[in-house]
Amino acid sequence: MRGAVLLGDRKVEIREFPDPEPGTNQVVVRMKASGLCGSELHALYQVESELRRGTRTWGYIGGHEPAGVVEKIGPGVEGLKEGDRVVIYHIQGCGYCKYCRSGWMLHCPNAKRSYGWDINGGHADFILVNKENCVPLPEELSFADGACCACCTGTAYQALRRIGVSGRDRFVAFGLGPVGLSGVMLAKAMGAEVIGVDPIAERRELAKRLGASIVLDPTQVDVVATVRELTDQEGAEAAADFSGNPQARNQALDCVRIWGRVAFVGEGNLTTINPSPQMLHKQLTVVGSWVFGLWELKELLDFLVRHKLHPDQMVTHRFPLEEISKAFQVFDEGRTGKVMIEWQ
Ligand SMILES: [Zn+2]
Ligand SMILES: [Zn+2]
């Protein structure tokens, strides 16, 4: 089979690998859709190869947003059969610690490994996965829908669930890349009125299509003042920063009202805040939210079906595996929605 390895220095190489065979409790999935994620763009594609060489994430097939069809079943696998449509939860663990037992392999201290990072991922014709990582993909959803949920839409879902977004809220989303766009779509479905904030016009347009009633360019308007004007000077009920930008993080804290709720989702960057006026005196609930648990992936897929939502609406570019270098180049330019590798 073919598999794409991210080499750093903005290089991707397609190599030949043996077709995987499933061992006990393992499944081989024929790939149908594999999303490109901002995290692999930064950490595996843009990074200098010298920084990566010899690290545990060196040399594996990339791609941690896989969806496809079960091709082969190993001994001991029950409840899955050849031909089943599945999304892959992209983190595996020891299976025995309290985190693995509760579907939070993300926090497994013993044997955590992630597909596309330190085991072979989805940018390949086939992926070998543990049976418990396969989550059934409902017929109503496309493979690209499923691939979005495997990382970015799932990450947005946890954040919104943690701050309890509902129809009582004006919700402000800072950063309208694929995670933020997912946040816009989900918050709208949860009943909130959504304000989207991003300096890139293409992304603001996508946010409008996905349900934002107002979009703001932070380079042109005072975001906090505008949100206050829109909310009788009190501020929004809830906000999330999906950008990791220090200014956006501060604005997320400052644009919500007393008793407001804020989720920090975007990664990286040191940020200076003043907790007394920005958080304490406003009685804020501020949560850090990182990826999501296995059970939440199942819950999210059901939510999408019930609300007739399709995260593949934010896919702006689709490529076959042989054009993955071009896919990363386009994604690297930073003006896209979701970029997806697809198989016929
Ligand atoms: Zn990701
Ligand atoms: Zn574990």
Coordinates of C-alpha atoms and ligand atoms in Angstrom, one line a residue:
M1 CA 0.0 0.0 0.0
R2 CA 0.9 3.6 -0.3
G3 CA 1.5 5.8 2.8
A4 CA 2.5 9.4 3.2
V5 CA 5.2 10.3 5.7
L6 CA 5.6 13.9 6.9
L7 CA 9.3 14.7 6.9
G8 CA 9.4 18.3 8.3
D9 CA 10.8 21.2 6.3
R10 CA 7.5 21.3 4.4
K11 CA 8.1 17.9 2.8
V12 CA 5.7 14.9 2.4
E13 CA 6.8 11.7 0.7
I14 CA 4.6 8.8 -0.5
R15 CA 6.3 5.5 0.2
E16 CA 5.4 1.9 -0.3
F17 CA 4.5 -0.2 2.8
P18 CA 3.4 -3.8 3.2
D19 CA -0.4 -4.1 3.4
P20 CA -1.2 -4.4 7.1
E21 CA -2.6 -7.7 8.6
P22 CA -4.8 -7.6 11.7
G23 CA -3.5 -9.3 14.8
T24 CA -5.6 -10.2 17.8
N25 CA -8.3 -7.6 18.5
Q26 CA -7.1 -5.5 15.5
V27 CA -8.9 -4.4 12.4
V28 CA -7.7 -3.2 9.0
V29 CA -9.7 -0.3 7.6
R30 CA -9.7 0.7 3.9
M31 CA -9.3 4.5 4.0
K32 CA -12.0 6.7 2.4
A33 CA -11.3 10.1 3.9
S34 CA -8.3 11.4 5.9
G35 CA -8.3 15.0 7.2
L36 CA -5.3 17.3 7.4
C37 CA -5.1 18.8 10.9
G38 CA -3.5 22.1 11.9
S39 CA -1.5 20.3 14.6
E40 CA 0.3 18.0 12.1
L41 CA 0.8 21.0 9.8
H42 CA 2.7 22.8 12.6
A43 CA 4.4 19.9 14.3
L44 CA 5.1 17.5 11.5
Y45 CA 5.1 19.4 8.2
Q46 CA 6.4 22.9 8.9
V47 CA 8.8 21.9 11.6
E48 CA 12.5 21.7 10.8
S49 CA 13.4 18.1 10.2
E50 CA 16.5 18.4 12.5
L51 CA 14.2 19.0 15.4
R52 CA 12.2 15.9 14.7
R53 CA 14.9 13.4 13.6
G54 CA 15.2 10.7 16.2
T55 CA 12.0 11.7 18.1
R56 CA 9.2 9.2 18.7
T57 CA 7.1 10.9 16.0
W58 CA 9.6 10.4 13.2
G59 CA 8.9 8.3 10.1
Y60 CA 5.3 7.1 10.7
I61 CA 2.5 7.5 8.2
G62 CA 0.7 10.8 9.0
G63 CA -3.0 11.5 9.4
H64 CA -5.0 11.3 12.6
E65 CA -8.4 12.0 11.2
P66 CA -9.3 8.7 9.5
A67 CA -12.6 7.3 8.3
G68 CA -13.2 4.3 6.1
V69 CA -14.6 0.8 5.7
V70 CA -13.6 -2.3 7.6
E71 CA -11.5 -4.5 5.3
K72 CA -10.2 -7.3 7.5
I73 CA -11.0 -8.5 11.1
G74 CA -8.4 -10.1 13.4
P75 CA -9.0 -12.9 15.9
G76 CA -11.1 -11.9 18.9
V77 CA -12.9 -9.0 17.2
E78 CA -16.7 -9.1 17.8
G79 CA -19.3 -6.5 17.0
L80 CA -17.5 -5.3 13.8
K81 CA -17.6 -6.9 10.4
E82 CA -16.1 -6.4 6.9
G83 CA -17.8 -3.6 5.1
D84 CA -18.7 -1.6 8.3
R85 CA -18.3 2.2 7.9
V86 CA -16.1 3.5 10.8
V87 CA -14.4 6.6 12.2
I88 CA -11.1 6.0 14.0
Y89 CA -10.7 7.5 17.4
H90 CA -7.1 8.4 16.9
I91 CA -5.5 7.6 20.3
Q92 CA -4.8 4.2 21.9
G93 CA -3.7 3.4 25.4
C94 CA -3.0 0.5 27.7
G95 CA -6.6 -0.4 28.0
Y96 CA -6.4 -0.9 31.8
C97 CA -5.8 2.4 33.5
K98 CA -8.6 4.6 34.8
Y99 CA -8.3 6.9 31.8
C100 CA -8.5 4.1 29.2
R101 CA -11.4 2.5 31.0
S102 CA -13.4 5.7 30.8
G103 CA -12.6 6.4 27.1
W104 CA -9.9 9.0 27.9
M105 CA -7.0 7.1 26.3
L106 CA -5.8 10.7 25.6
H107 CA -4.5 10.7 29.2
C108 CA -3.2 7.2 29.5
P109 CA 0.1 7.4 31.4
N110 CA 1.3 3.9 30.4
A111 CA 1.0 3.2 26.6
K112 CA -0.5 6.2 24.9
R113 CA 0.1 6.3 21.2
S114 CA -1.6 8.3 18.5
Y115 CA -2.3 7.3 14.9
G116 CA -0.5 9.6 12.6
W117 CA 2.0 10.6 15.2
D118 CA 3.7 7.5 16.8
I119 CA 1.9 4.8 15.0
N120 CA 1.0 4.7 11.3
G121 CA -2.0 7.0 10.5
G122 CA -4.6 7.6 7.9
H123 CA -2.7 9.1 5.0
A124 CA -2.5 5.6 3.5
D125 CA -4.6 3.2 1.5
F126 CA -5.1 1.1 4.7
I127 CA -4.8 1.7 8.4
L128 CA -4.3 -1.0 11.1
V129 CA -6.2 -0.1 14.3
N130 CA -7.3 -1.6 17.6
K131 CA -11.0 -2.7 17.6
E132 CA -11.9 -0.3 20.4
N133 CA -10.8 2.7 18.3
C134 CA -13.4 1.9 15.6
V135 CA -16.6 4.0 16.1
P136 CA -19.5 3.1 13.7
L137 CA -20.2 5.9 11.2
P138 CA -23.9 6.3 10.6
E139 CA -25.2 6.0 7.1
E140 CA -26.5 9.6 7.1
L141 CA -22.9 10.9 7.4
S142 CA -20.2 11.0 4.7
F143 CA -16.7 9.7 5.2
A144 CA -15.5 13.3 5.2
D145 CA -18.0 14.1 7.9
G146 CA -16.5 11.2 9.9
A147 CA -12.9 12.3 9.3
C148 CA -13.8 15.8 10.6
C149 CA -15.2 14.4 13.8
A150 CA -12.1 12.3 14.4
C151 CA -10.2 15.4 15.5
C152 CA -11.3 18.9 14.8
T153 CA -15.1 18.7 15.2
G154 CA -14.8 16.4 18.2
T155 CA -12.4 19.0 19.8
A156 CA -15.0 21.7 19.3
Y157 CA -17.7 19.5 20.7
Q158 CA -16.0 18.8 24.0
A159 CA -15.3 22.5 24.5
L160 CA -18.9 23.5 23.9
R161 CA -20.2 20.7 26.1
R162 CA -17.8 21.7 28.9
I163 CA -19.1 25.3 29.0
G164 CA -22.7 24.1 28.5
V165 CA -23.5 26.1 25.3
S166 CA -27.3 26.4 24.8
G167 CA -30.1 28.4 23.4
R168 CA -29.7 30.9 26.3
D169 CA -26.4 32.0 25.0
R170 CA -24.8 34.5 22.7
F171 CA -21.6 32.6 21.9
V172 CA -18.4 34.2 20.5
A173 CA -16.0 32.0 18.6
F174 CA -12.5 33.4 18.2
G175 CA -10.5 31.8 15.4
L176 CA -12.4 30.3 12.5
G177 CA -10.1 27.5 11.3
P178 CA -11.6 24.0 11.1
V179 CA -12.0 23.7 14.9
G180 CA -13.6 27.1 15.3
L181 CA -15.8 26.6 12.3
S182 CA -17.0 23.3 13.9
G183 CA -17.7 25.3 17.1
V184 CA -19.8 27.7 15.1
M185 CA -21.8 24.9 13.5
L186 CA -22.3 23.0 16.7
A187 CA -23.1 26.1 18.9
K188 CA -25.8 27.1 16.4
A189 CA -27.3 23.6 16.5
M190 CA -27.3 23.8 20.3
G191 CA -29.4 26.9 20.0
A192 CA -26.9 29.7 20.6
E193 CA -26.7 32.9 18.6
V194 CA -23.1 32.8 17.2
I195 CA -20.6 35.6 16.6
G196 CA -17.5 34.6 14.7
V197 CA -14.2 36.4 14.9
D198 CA -11.3 35.9 12.5
P199 CA -9.0 38.3 10.4
I200 CA -9.3 36.1 7.3
A201 CA -12.2 37.0 5.0
E202 CA -12.6 33.5 3.5
R203 CA -12.9 32.0 7.0
R204 CA -15.5 34.6 8.1
E205 CA -17.6 33.7 5.0
L206 CA -17.4 30.0 5.8
A207 CA -18.6 30.8 9.4
K208 CA -21.6 32.6 8.0
R209 CA -22.5 29.6 5.9
L210 CA -22.2 27.4 9.0
G211 CA -24.5 29.4 11.2
A212 CA -22.7 32.6 12.5
S213 CA -25.2 35.4 12.5
I214 CA -22.5 38.0 12.8
V215 CA -18.8 37.9 11.9
L216 CA -16.1 40.3 13.0
D217 CA -12.7 41.2 11.6
P218 CA -10.5 41.8 14.7
T219 CA -8.1 44.0 12.6
Q220 CA -11.0 46.3 11.7
V221 CA -13.2 46.6 14.8
D222 CA -12.9 46.6 18.5
V223 CA -14.2 43.1 19.1
V224 CA -15.0 43.5 22.9
A225 CA -16.8 46.9 22.4
T226 CA -18.8 45.4 19.5
V227 CA -19.9 42.4 21.4
R228 CA -20.9 44.7 24.3
E229 CA -23.0 46.8 21.9
L230 CA -24.7 43.7 20.6
T231 CA -25.5 42.5 24.2
D232 CA -26.9 45.6 25.9
Q233 CA -23.4 46.4 27.2
E234 CA -23.4 43.3 29.4
G235 CA -21.3 41.0 27.2
A236 CA -21.9 37.6 25.7
E237 CA -22.9 34.6 27.9
A238 CA -20.2 32.3 26.5
A239 CA -17.0 32.4 24.4
A240 CA -14.3 30.1 23.2
D241 CA -10.8 30.8 21.9
F242 CA -9.9 28.4 19.1
S243 CA -6.9 30.4 17.9
G244 CA -4.3 30.3 20.6
N245 CA -3.7 34.0 19.9
P246 CA -2.9 35.9 23.1
Q247 CA -5.1 38.9 22.1
A248 CA -8.0 36.6 21.2
R249 CA -7.7 34.8 24.6
N250 CA -7.9 38.2 26.4
Q251 CA -10.8 39.3 24.2
A252 CA -12.6 36.0 25.0
L253 CA -12.3 36.7 28.7
D254 CA -13.3 40.4 28.2
C255 CA -16.2 39.9 25.9
V256 CA -18.3 37.8 28.3
R257 CA -20.6 39.1 31.0
I258 CA -20.5 38.5 34.7
W259 CA -21.1 34.8 35.3
G260 CA -19.9 34.2 31.8
R261 CA -18.2 30.9 30.6
V262 CA -15.0 30.7 28.5
A263 CA -13.2 27.7 27.0
F264 CA -9.6 27.9 25.9
V265 CA -9.0 25.4 23.0
G266 CA -6.4 26.9 20.7
E267 CA -2.8 25.7 21.5
G268 CA 0.5 27.4 22.0
N269 CA 1.7 30.9 23.0
L270 CA 2.3 32.5 26.3
T271 CA -0.5 34.8 27.3
T272 CA -0.6 37.5 30.0
I273 CA -4.0 38.0 31.8
N274 CA -5.0 39.9 34.9
P275 CA -7.1 37.3 36.8
S276 CA -8.7 39.7 39.3
P277 CA -10.5 42.1 36.9
Q278 CA -10.8 39.7 34.0
M279 CA -11.9 36.5 35.8
L280 CA -12.5 36.8 39.6
H281 CA -14.5 39.9 39.7
K282 CA -16.7 38.7 36.9
Q283 CA -17.3 35.2 38.5
L284 CA -16.1 33.6 35.3
T285 CA -16.0 29.9 34.6
V286 CA -12.9 29.3 32.5
V287 CA -12.0 25.8 31.2
G288 CA -9.1 24.4 29.3
S289 CA -10.4 21.8 26.8
W290 CA -8.1 19.4 24.9
V291 CA -9.3 17.0 22.3
F292 CA -12.1 14.7 23.5
G293 CA -12.9 11.2 24.9
L294 CA -13.8 8.1 22.9
W295 CA -17.4 8.2 24.1
E296 CA -17.8 11.8 23.0
L297 CA -17.0 10.8 19.4
K298 CA -20.0 8.4 19.5
E299 CA -22.1 11.1 21.1
L300 CA -21.1 13.7 18.5
L301 CA -21.9 11.4 15.6
D302 CA -25.4 10.8 17.0
F303 CA -25.8 14.6 17.6
L304 CA -24.9 15.3 13.9
V305 CA -27.4 12.8 12.7
R306 CA -30.2 14.2 14.9
H307 CA -29.5 17.8 13.9
K308 CA -28.9 16.9 10.2
L309 CA -25.4 18.5 10.4
H310 CA -22.5 17.9 8.0
P311 CA -19.1 19.1 9.1
D312 CA -17.9 18.2 5.5
Q313 CA -19.5 21.6 4.6
M314 CA -16.3 23.2 5.8
V315 CA -14.2 21.1 3.5
T316 CA -12.9 23.5 0.8
H317 CA -10.2 21.4 -0.8
R318 CA -10.2 17.6 -1.7
F319 CA -7.2 15.7 -3.0
P320 CA -6.4 12.1 -3.8
L321 CA -3.5 10.6 -1.8
E322 CA -1.0 11.0 -4.7
E323 CA -1.5 14.8 -4.5
I324 CA -0.9 15.0 -0.7
S325 CA 2.1 17.4 -1.2
K326 CA -0.2 19.8 -3.0
A327 CA -2.8 19.4 -0.3
F328 CA -0.3 20.4 2.4
Q329 CA 0.9 23.4 0.4
V330 CA -2.6 24.7 0.0
F331 CA -3.4 24.1 3.7
D332 CA -0.1 25.8 4.6
E333 CA -1.3 29.0 3.0
G334 CA -3.8 29.4 5.8
R335 CA -6.9 30.5 3.9
T336 CA -8.6 27.2 3.5
G337 CA -11.4 25.5 5.5
K338 CA -10.8 21.8 6.0
V339 CA -8.5 20.0 3.5
M340 CA -9.3 16.4 2.9
I341 CA -7.6 13.4 1.3
E342 CA -10.2 11.1 -0.3
W343 CA -10.3 7.7 -2.0
Q344 CA -13.0 6.7 -4.5
Ligands
ZN1 ZN -5.8 17.0 15.0
ZN2 ZN -4.2 3.5 29.9

